[in-house]
């Protein structure tokens, strides 16, 4: 692509050639890129500037074609330049290409293309690219389809009518051009264009004379496609004259008859001819033998013949014939070399074939063909291998018997939608594919005839409404379909090569017996009546029995070791609601899904390689055993009635028992377990917890929320967990936490929400004894600790990064300054004092640096004042949430790095002082604060981006401008009248 760009952006060359091109303007037209929305015939350009698109008058093509093609142009070559057809190109597949490059005059110093190795091989391989099959190309796409046709015929025409290549001239001019640009040799350009389809060739023709000349080379136009194109006879004749060696032609439309007659007389090398949507007279079929090279003829949606009576297709070399959706009374075909023929959906009453080598015959949906005509046509082709006769409702068993007798090699038969056939006494021993969709005459007795087709590989019996049972022993059968067989009750298949089976919507099917050595996947979904399943499938790996509601517990034996499926890896039994006790012993099973099996009460899995199990909806499970399994994680929280649990999983790292309120006995042997969630396991005792901690010493996260049966003995067992980092004891009845402080030295997160039985001294080891030195997060929400205990905790535990005190009724004024005339008991610290104002604060010495990043005091009803001065050393505080504190009246915060402050629903808030230069989000929803206080507060928050003042009664929409002016960086203001303000 870089080389191509050189041809466009070389301004020096354009200036040198400008005068010469002005002289040629009358006789040579250039294709320029044209807007797809414009008509190709616009106003002619007023000047000769090639940079402007050139539009053509309506009679341009006719005048040009008359001038260009009236006499065939002779290629003019400069001395030493190799010959090429029409365009001065060097054919890449010709034997003279390398020699031509060597014999060029030394003055032609264009860049040459050399291929190491055999250039002819490369050229021939590229030729395959541009010799495209006619069916792969259609230039009719897009709004420029008419313009593309004009690009077909136009070549490089010089003043004398001869083709020239870009850059041709005297040697001195070429020497000058060599300094400023690098040109492409014709053979290299030919190779590049061989990778373009014809639409892009038309576009490339608009670039320059050389590209236009190269793009019209006949090698690229072996296939001419005029489907859906409005083309005149004159234009078509010009194209045929220009490309007489075309091998493929496609035409459609009402004028096809006159065009195809011209094509027959002019294109003697035609091999493929495609016609459609028109009327083709008798003369065409009489002249058809003149196309001696024709191999394939396709005619679709057309009326054949003038009188609509009878036509004859006679050709000595025709191999493929397709007459699709054609209207004719009778047709006779006499083609000794014909191999495939299709008359699909054609409206004819009689067909006579004289095609001894015919292999494939398609007469599907030929509704007017009588049974006798079908019989005569098929039996006249002894080499017939494939016969498609779907929707031929007149076909009878007698016809099939005659076909079987005269066509011994028949391997493909499609007799779908033929209600009169039952295959009685029909023997087709070489049949490999049989399709019998919606054949009302097919019954269980028909299976005897099918059984004689020992070579059968594909059998399709969809919607055979009278079929009650299928019993077949076909060693080569690979694929079988039984869909919507409403009366099918019994399926017995012995097919060692069976690899695919589709059985669905067979509502009364209750018994399946399959024997196969190749079947790897079995799907039997929504078989409501299926009760018995027997499988001997040595290679079966995936089974889906979803919504087989009648399956009994005995199905477990089929998929256990010794049940006939030794390679089974995935088993889906979703919504099999008759299963009550599931027991699997399998060394191969990897994935098991029992979702929606609500009746299961007992589950026993002895599957050492089991990695995935789904139990969603198994809400009646009471007893579960996983011994042993290869699970890495397990969620049993959706089994609220689980009572007894045994797990032996050497690889398990995560276990969730959240919601197993009835679990009273648990035995876990999971040495790699790191996370255990036993929330709401109200019956879980200290003994179970002690046994678990001994067997799972690597636990790092232990959640015992709402486990009221856990006591001091259970906490003492935590010394078996040296790596414990998260402990949740929320909503428990614990009084003494000393075992936690003594044993959990690595604890980072401790949650004690709503532990209402903790005394005021319960946390003293934290702030007096220095316990839990690694603790970072502490949650005391909805607790009853007194004011003093909270004060001392926040004073001494400066290493905490996240503290939650939501809903603490004993939380009072949050004051992190110093009281006048008082010194704290601990050096340099006084917290939550009742200083009246900031002016009365006397700073005596610095407080220690706090690592606190997130402080939550949501819904604390007794907080009235919050005072956090800069001397409190809260440089790490980022998030402060005081929402829903109804009695909070005054907030005075000076934190350097605070970026998020929530005071929503603090209905009593009146005073707001902020010195937070990095605050970006401030929420004041439903606060009773006036606009002057808000304006003053945000004036020192230079990085504020979002301000929420919705439902603030004292702030009107008229104040938005003042608030925006108070903070220059403000991007969003949310008010009660508008969701956002730009």
Tab-separated table of C-alpha atoms in Angstrom, residues 77-83 99-105 108:
chain	number	residue	atom	x	y	z
A	77	UNK	CA	5.409	-0.994	-26.819
A	78	UNK	CA	8.565	0.987	-26.312
A	79	UNK	CA	11.806	-0.485	-27.400
A	80	UNK	CA	12.882	-3.411	-25.240
A	81	UNK	CA	9.561	-3.526	-23.409
A	82	UNK	CA	7.821	-6.863	-23.013
A	83	UNK	CA	4.444	-7.575	-24.571
A	99	UNK	CA	13.353	-12.401	-19.503
A	100	UNK	CA	11.307	-9.336	-20.290
A	101	UNK	CA	12.587	-7.588	-17.176
A	102	UNK	CA	16.181	-8.313	-18.125
A	103	UNK	CA	15.680	-7.024	-21.710
A	104	UNK	CA	14.162	-3.721	-20.704
A	105	UNK	CA	16.043	-0.666	-21.757
A	108	UNK	CA	13.367	2.267	-17.656
